[in-house]
Coordinates of C-alpha atoms in Angstrom, one line a residue:
M26 CA 77.5 103.9 101.1
R27 CA 77.5 102.6 97.9
L28 CA 81.4 102.0 96.9
T29 CA 82.0 101.1 92.7
A30 CA 84.2 97.5 92.2
R31 CA 87.2 99.4 92.4
K32 CA 86.9 102.0 95.7
F33 CA 85.8 98.2 97.2
S34 CA 89.1 96.7 96.2
N35 CA 90.8 99.2 97.5
L36 CA 89.5 99.6 100.4
S37 CA 89.7 95.9 100.5
K38 CA 93.3 96.6 100.6
M39 CA 93.6 98.9 103.4
I40 CA 91.4 96.7 105.2
D41 CA 94.3 93.9 105.0
F42 CA 97.0 96.1 104.9
Y43 CA 95.6 97.7 108.9
S44 CA 94.8 94.5 110.6
Q45 CA 97.7 93.0 110.5
F46 CA 98.5 95.5 113.0
N47 CA 97.7 94.9 116.4
P48 CA 95.8 97.1 118.2
S49 CA 98.0 99.3 121.1
P50 CA 96.1 99.0 125.0
L51 CA 96.2 102.1 127.1
S52 CA 95.7 102.4 130.6
I53 CA 93.4 104.7 131.9
K54 CA 97.1 105.8 133.7
H55 CA 98.1 106.7 130.0
F56 CA 95.3 108.4 129.2
V57 CA 95.2 110.5 132.2
D58 CA 99.1 111.3 132.1
F59 CA 98.5 112.2 128.2
G60 CA 95.6 114.5 128.8
M61 CA 97.5 116.8 132.1
S62 CA 99.5 118.2 129.4
A63 CA 97.5 117.5 126.7
C64 CA 99.1 117.4 123.4
E65 CA 96.6 117.6 120.1
K66 CA 100.0 117.1 117.7
K67 CA 100.6 114.4 119.6
S68 CA 96.7 112.8 119.8
F69 CA 96.0 113.1 116.1
L70 CA 99.4 111.1 114.9
F71 CA 98.1 108.5 117.1
L72 CA 94.9 108.1 116.1
R73 CA 95.4 108.6 112.6
Q74 CA 97.0 104.9 112.7
E75 CA 96.0 103.9 115.4
L76 CA 91.7 104.2 114.9
P77 CA 91.9 102.4 111.1
V78 CA 93.6 99.4 113.1
R79 CA 91.2 98.8 115.8
L80 CA 88.4 99.2 112.7
A81 CA 90.0 97.6 110.5
N82 CA 90.8 94.4 113.5
I83 CA 87.1 94.1 114.3
M84 CA 85.9 94.5 110.2
K85 CA 87.8 91.5 109.3
E86 CA 85.7 89.5 112.3
I87 CA 82.5 91.2 110.5
H88 CA 83.0 89.2 107.5
L89 CA 83.5 85.6 108.8
L90 CA 80.3 86.0 110.5
P91 CA 78.2 83.2 108.7
V92 CA 76.3 84.3 105.5
N93 CA 72.6 84.3 106.9
L94 CA 73.7 86.6 109.4
L95 CA 75.9 88.6 106.6
R96 CA 73.1 89.2 104.0
M97 CA 70.4 91.2 107.3
P98 CA 69.7 94.4 106.3
S99 CA 70.2 96.0 110.0
V100 CA 73.6 93.9 109.9
E101 CA 75.0 95.4 105.9
L102 CA 74.2 99.0 107.4
V103 CA 76.4 98.7 110.0
N104 CA 79.0 97.6 108.2
D105 CA 78.5 99.9 105.6
W106 CA 78.4 102.5 108.4
Y107 CA 81.6 101.0 109.2
A108 CA 83.2 101.0 105.5
Q109 CA 82.5 104.0 105.7
S110 CA 84.5 105.6 108.7
F111 CA 87.6 103.9 107.8
T112 CA 87.3 105.5 104.9
E113 CA 86.9 109.1 106.4
I114 CA 89.9 108.2 108.6
L115 CA 92.4 107.1 105.9
Q116 CA 91.5 110.6 104.9
F117 CA 94.0 112.2 107.1
E118 CA 96.8 109.2 106.6
K119 CA 99.2 111.6 105.0
L120 CA 98.2 115.3 106.1
D121 CA 100.3 117.1 108.1
Y122 CA 98.6 118.7 111.2
S123 CA 97.9 122.6 110.4
S124 CA 95.9 123.6 112.5
D125 CA 93.0 123.5 109.8
N126 CA 93.4 119.7 109.7
L127 CA 93.4 119.6 112.9
D128 CA 89.5 120.5 113.0
R129 CA 89.1 119.4 110.8
F130 CA 89.4 116.0 111.6
C131 CA 87.8 116.5 115.1
D132 CA 85.1 117.0 113.3
A133 CA 85.2 114.1 111.1
L134 CA 85.9 112.1 114.6
I135 CA 82.4 113.7 115.7
K136 CA 80.7 112.9 113.3
I137 CA 82.1 109.2 113.1
R138 CA 81.0 109.3 116.5
N139 CA 77.5 109.8 115.8
R140 CA 76.8 107.4 113.0
H141 CA 78.4 104.7 115.4
T142 CA 75.8 105.8 118.1
D143 CA 73.0 103.2 117.3
V144 CA 75.1 100.6 116.5
V145 CA 74.1 98.1 119.5
P146 CA 70.5 98.1 118.8
T147 CA 71.3 98.4 114.8
M148 CA 73.1 94.8 114.9
A149 CA 70.4 93.7 117.7
Q150 CA 68.4 94.3 115.6
G151 CA 70.3 92.1 112.9
V152 CA 70.8 88.7 115.1
L153 CA 66.7 89.1 114.9
E154 CA 66.3 89.6 111.7
L155 CA 67.9 86.1 111.3
K156 CA 66.2 84.1 114.0
E157 CA 63.1 84.7 112.5
S158 CA 64.1 83.8 109.2
H159 CA 66.5 81.3 110.0
E160 CA 66.5 77.7 112.3
V161 CA 69.6 79.2 114.2
D162 CA 71.6 76.0 115.6
S163 CA 73.8 75.8 117.9
Q164 CA 77.8 76.6 115.8
T165 CA 75.8 80.1 114.0
E166 CA 75.1 80.7 118.2
F167 CA 78.3 80.6 119.2
S168 CA 80.3 82.2 116.2
I169 CA 77.4 85.0 117.1
Q170 CA 78.4 84.9 120.5
Y171 CA 82.2 85.0 120.4
F172 CA 81.9 87.6 117.1
L173 CA 79.5 90.3 119.5
D174 CA 81.7 90.1 122.7
R175 CA 84.9 91.3 120.8
F176 CA 82.9 93.8 118.2
Y177 CA 81.4 95.9 121.5
M178 CA 84.4 95.8 123.3
S179 CA 86.2 96.9 120.1
R180 CA 83.5 99.5 119.8
I181 CA 84.1 100.7 123.6
S182 CA 87.7 101.2 122.9
I183 CA 86.8 102.7 119.5
R184 CA 84.4 105.6 120.9
M185 CA 87.1 105.7 124.1
L186 CA 89.6 107.0 121.7
I187 CA 88.0 109.2 119.3
N188 CA 85.9 111.0 123.5
Q189 CA 89.2 111.4 124.7
H190 CA 90.9 113.4 121.7
T191 CA 87.3 115.4 121.5
L192 CA 86.6 116.0 124.9
L193 CA 89.9 117.8 125.1
F194 CA 90.6 119.7 121.6
G195 CA 87.5 120.2 120.0
N196 CA 84.6 122.5 120.9
E197 CA 83.3 120.0 123.8
M198 CA 85.6 121.0 125.7
Q199 CA 83.2 124.2 126.9
N200 CA 81.8 120.4 128.8
K201 CA 85.2 121.4 131.4
E202 CA 83.4 124.3 133.0
R203 CA 80.8 121.6 133.9
K204 CA 83.5 119.2 135.0
P205 CA 86.8 121.4 135.8
M206 CA 88.2 118.0 137.3
H207 CA 87.7 115.6 134.3
I208 CA 90.4 115.4 132.1
G209 CA 88.5 113.8 128.8
C210 CA 85.7 111.4 129.7
I211 CA 87.9 110.1 132.8
D212 CA 87.1 111.6 136.6
P213 CA 91.0 111.3 138.2
H214 CA 88.0 111.9 142.1
C215 CA 85.3 109.2 140.4
D216 CA 83.1 109.4 143.4
L217 CA 81.6 105.4 143.5
I218 CA 78.5 107.2 145.8
G219 CA 77.6 109.3 143.8
V220 CA 77.4 107.3 140.6
V221 CA 75.4 105.0 142.1
K222 CA 73.2 107.2 143.2
D223 CA 72.8 108.5 140.0
A224 CA 72.0 105.2 138.6
Y225 CA 69.8 104.5 141.1
E226 CA 67.5 107.5 140.6
N227 CA 67.0 107.1 136.8
A228 CA 66.6 103.3 136.7
S229 CA 63.3 104.4 139.7
F230 CA 62.4 107.0 137.9
L231 CA 61.6 104.5 135.0
C232 CA 60.2 101.6 137.8
D233 CA 58.2 103.6 139.1
R234 CA 56.6 105.2 135.2
Y235 CA 56.3 100.3 135.2
Y236 CA 55.6 100.0 138.3
L237 CA 54.2 102.9 140.3
A238 CA 56.5 102.0 142.5
S239 CA 60.6 101.2 143.2
P240 CA 62.4 99.2 146.0
Q241 CA 64.8 101.7 148.1
L242 CA 68.2 101.7 148.5
L243 CA 71.0 101.1 150.5
V244 CA 74.5 101.7 150.2
R245 CA 77.4 101.7 152.5
E246 CA 81.0 101.3 151.9
H247 CA 83.9 99.7 153.8
N248 CA 87.3 101.8 152.9
N249 CA 90.2 99.9 153.9
N250 CA 93.7 101.5 152.4
E251 CA 92.0 105.6 153.8
D252 CA 89.8 107.8 154.9
G253 CA 86.8 108.5 153.3
S254 CA 84.4 108.3 150.6
I255 CA 86.5 105.7 148.3
R256 CA 87.0 107.3 144.8
I257 CA 89.0 106.2 142.3
V258 CA 90.7 106.7 138.5
Y259 CA 87.8 106.1 136.5
V260 CA 85.1 107.0 134.0
P261 CA 82.1 107.6 135.1
S262 CA 79.9 106.8 132.3
H263 CA 81.2 103.0 132.4
L264 CA 81.2 102.5 135.8
Y265 CA 76.8 104.3 135.2
H266 CA 76.2 102.9 132.4
M267 CA 76.9 99.1 134.5
L268 CA 75.5 100.0 137.7
F269 CA 72.1 101.2 135.3
E270 CA 71.5 97.7 134.1
L271 CA 72.3 96.1 137.0
F272 CA 69.6 98.1 139.2
K273 CA 67.0 97.5 136.3
N274 CA 67.3 93.9 136.6
S275 CA 67.0 94.5 139.9
M276 CA 64.1 96.8 140.9
R277 CA 62.1 94.5 138.2
A278 CA 62.8 90.7 140.2
V279 CA 61.7 93.0 143.5
M280 CA 58.6 93.9 141.8
E281 CA 57.6 91.4 140.0
N282 CA 58.5 88.2 143.4
H283 CA 56.9 90.7 145.8
A284 CA 53.3 92.1 145.7
D285 CA 54.2 94.8 148.5
N286 CA 56.2 95.5 151.4
Y287 CA 59.0 95.6 149.1
P288 CA 62.9 94.8 150.4
P289 CA 65.5 97.8 149.8
I290 CA 68.7 97.0 147.1
E291 CA 71.9 96.6 148.8
V292 CA 75.0 98.6 147.5
V293 CA 78.4 97.8 149.5
I294 CA 81.3 99.3 147.9
V295 CA 85.0 97.7 149.1
K296 CA 88.5 99.8 148.6
G297 CA 91.1 97.0 148.8
K298 CA 95.2 96.9 147.5
E299 CA 94.2 95.7 144.2
D300 CA 90.1 96.0 143.5
V301 CA 87.5 98.1 144.4
C302 CA 84.2 96.2 144.7
I303 CA 80.9 97.5 144.1
K304 CA 78.3 94.6 145.2
V305 CA 74.4 95.2 144.3
S306 CA 71.8 92.5 146.4
D307 CA 67.8 92.2 145.8
K308 CA 65.8 90.1 146.7
G309 CA 64.1 89.6 144.0
G310 CA 63.4 85.7 144.0
G311 CA 67.0 84.9 142.4
I312 CA 67.4 82.6 139.2
P313 CA 67.8 79.0 138.9
R314 CA 71.4 78.0 138.3
C315 CA 70.8 75.9 135.7
Q316 CA 70.0 79.7 133.5
T317 CA 72.6 81.7 135.5
D318 CA 74.7 81.3 131.9
Q319 CA 72.5 82.2 129.7
L320 CA 72.3 85.5 131.2
F321 CA 75.6 86.6 129.0
Q322 CA 74.2 85.4 125.8
Y323 CA 73.2 88.2 123.6
M324 CA 70.3 85.8 121.6
Y325 CA 69.1 84.9 125.4
S326 CA 66.8 87.0 127.5
T327 CA 63.6 86.9 129.8
A328 CA 62.0 90.0 129.4
P329 CA 60.1 90.5 126.1
Q330 CA 61.6 91.6 123.0
P331 CA 62.0 95.0 122.5
S332 CA 59.1 96.0 119.2
K333 CA 61.7 98.1 116.4
S334 CA 59.4 101.1 117.5
D335 CA 60.7 100.9 120.9
I336 CA 64.5 101.5 118.6
H337 CA 65.7 104.8 120.4
T338 CA 63.9 104.2 124.0
V339 CA 64.9 103.0 127.0
P340 CA 62.7 100.1 128.2
L341 CA 63.2 98.1 131.7
A342 CA 64.5 96.1 129.7
G343 CA 64.9 94.8 125.9
Y344 CA 67.5 92.7 123.9
G345 CA 68.9 91.3 126.2
Y346 CA 72.5 93.0 125.8
G347 CA 72.7 94.8 129.1
L348 CA 74.3 91.6 130.7
P349 CA 76.8 91.3 128.1
I350 CA 77.5 94.7 127.3
S351 CA 77.5 95.8 131.4
R352 CA 80.5 92.4 130.9
L353 CA 82.1 94.3 128.8
Y354 CA 82.4 97.7 130.2
A355 CA 84.0 96.6 132.9
R356 CA 86.1 93.9 131.3
Y357 CA 87.8 97.2 129.1
F358 CA 90.1 98.0 131.8
H359 CA 91.0 94.6 133.6
G360 CA 87.8 94.7 135.8
E361 CA 85.4 92.1 136.3
L362 CA 80.9 91.6 136.5
N363 CA 79.8 88.2 138.2
L364 CA 76.3 87.0 138.8
L365 CA 75.6 85.4 141.9
C366 CA 72.2 83.6 142.5
C367 CA 70.4 81.9 145.2
D368 CA 67.4 80.6 143.9
G369 CA 64.5 81.5 145.7
L370 CA 65.9 84.5 147.9
G371 CA 67.7 86.9 145.4
T372 CA 71.5 87.7 143.3
D373 CA 75.1 89.5 144.1
A374 CA 76.2 91.3 140.8
I375 CA 79.6 92.3 142.0
I376 CA 82.1 94.7 140.0
Y377 CA 84.9 94.3 140.0
L378 CA 87.3 97.6 139.0
K379 CA 91.4 98.1 139.0
A380 CA 92.0 100.0 142.4
L381 CA 95.3 101.8 140.3
S382 CA 95.5 103.4 137.5
N383 CA 98.4 101.6 135.2
E384 CA 97.3 98.5 136.3
A385 CA 93.4 99.1 134.5
N386 CA 94.9 98.4 131.7
E387 CA 92.4 97.8 128.3
V388 CA 92.0 94.3 127.4
L389 CA 90.9 94.3 123.4
P390 CA 90.6 92.1 120.2
I391 CA 92.7 90.7 118.0
F392 CA 92.8 89.2 114.5
N393 CA 94.8 86.3 113.8
K394 CA 94.6 83.0 112.9
S395 CA 93.1 82.2 116.7
S396 CA 90.5 84.6 116.9
T397 CA 89.6 83.0 113.0
K398 CA 89.4 79.4 114.4
F399 CA 86.6 80.0 116.4
Y400 CA 84.8 80.7 113.8
R401 CA 85.2 77.6 111.8
T402 CA 85.5 75.3 114.9
T403 CA 82.5 72.8 115.5
V404 CA 81.0 73.2 119.2
P405 CA 82.4 70.5 121.7
V406 CA 80.3 67.2 122.4
G407 CA 80.0 66.5 125.0
D408 CA 81.9 64.4 127.6
W409 CA 80.3 63.8 130.5
S410 CA 77.0 62.0 131.1
T411 CA 74.3 62.5 133.2
N412 CA 70.6 61.3 133.6
T413 CA 69.4 64.5 132.3
G414 CA 72.1 64.1 129.0
I415 CA 76.0 64.6 127.4
I416 CA 77.7 67.3 128.8
G417 CA 81.3 68.6 127.8
S418 CA 83.6 65.0 124.4
R419 CA 83.4 61.7 126.0
Q420 CA 81.4 59.5 128.5
I421 CA 82.5 58.4 131.0
S422 CA 82.1 54.3 131.4
T423 CA 82.7 54.3 134.9
L424 CA 79.1 56.2 135.4
K425 CA 77.1 53.7 133.8
A426 CA 77.5 51.6 136.7
P427 CA 74.1 51.7 139.4
Y428 CA 74.4 53.6 142.3
G429 CA 74.7 50.4 144.6
L430 CA 77.5 48.5 142.5
I431 CA 80.2 51.2 142.7
N432 CA 83.2 50.3 145.1

């Protein structure tokens, strides 16, 4: 979308205006309670204000990225997508909630969602373009990591709002015939074992294609509060995304560290008073401790980078964005994703989800002076000394003495 100088000036003013407001985080309970009564007028009035706020907050941060990254063709394309979507939402800013406008609004949301389908691989391609054309220093890498965490979290939240509205009020509501118990994209009785098995089977299909075999799955539950299978109020597609990524990683590790007799992948699901924990354990050789922190870095991957022709495929490994984005899905509703690696044996990945829907609140990025500083603050200098270098802003002089002379 090419903007004239006048339109660009007006767009900038509107972005500045809406970025002054903080996003309004919702809980899963809020989504469910609203979905039970499902008033399209209320949803329209809320989204036509909330979506511009969420878009404007993250668009302000896009413009704080290093200039070299902003000039990459793929990043310019993503920036144009956001500008176009922001402009289209603003068209409904002062319209009434007539039946015709409600239909147009729903169609606009679907159009925006479809436009942003490839945002993740396109932004990833932009980072690759930067790495191939410029030397990336530690400060630039720090800024990119900080931004992408916030950018992708914002994207998750915006898609959540759009999906809820279009599933409840658009033509997509026909999906209710297949999933009658769902409230939008939320399942009030999400069967965790069912999602685990779906994610495993699809990851296993990919593994079979690549390695002509795949490890088996063992699942068990431990429910501290009630009898029967563990079910919670959650978004199955979010959980599936996390599990699918973990299974892909585990299968790749197992297949590449065992010639045959592949050890199974074990999953344990536990429901406590506050959290639901899903632990995925493999015996794929583990990861050295020095590499575990890098696994959540967007500019790091243990697998070869995919070619541009693979951008729309689902390879067993790719850009290295799987784990960082999976952790964002977990954190989006106040959960977490941790890795516990035992080098030489295997890896335990633990997904934490809130057991109570009223405590599962959205975690959203906010543009303000504090966030702005992260793009200009230099990477901290090390303040701990070791015989391999300096870590953390001061050396500790007492560590300089020979070991035998320290009292």
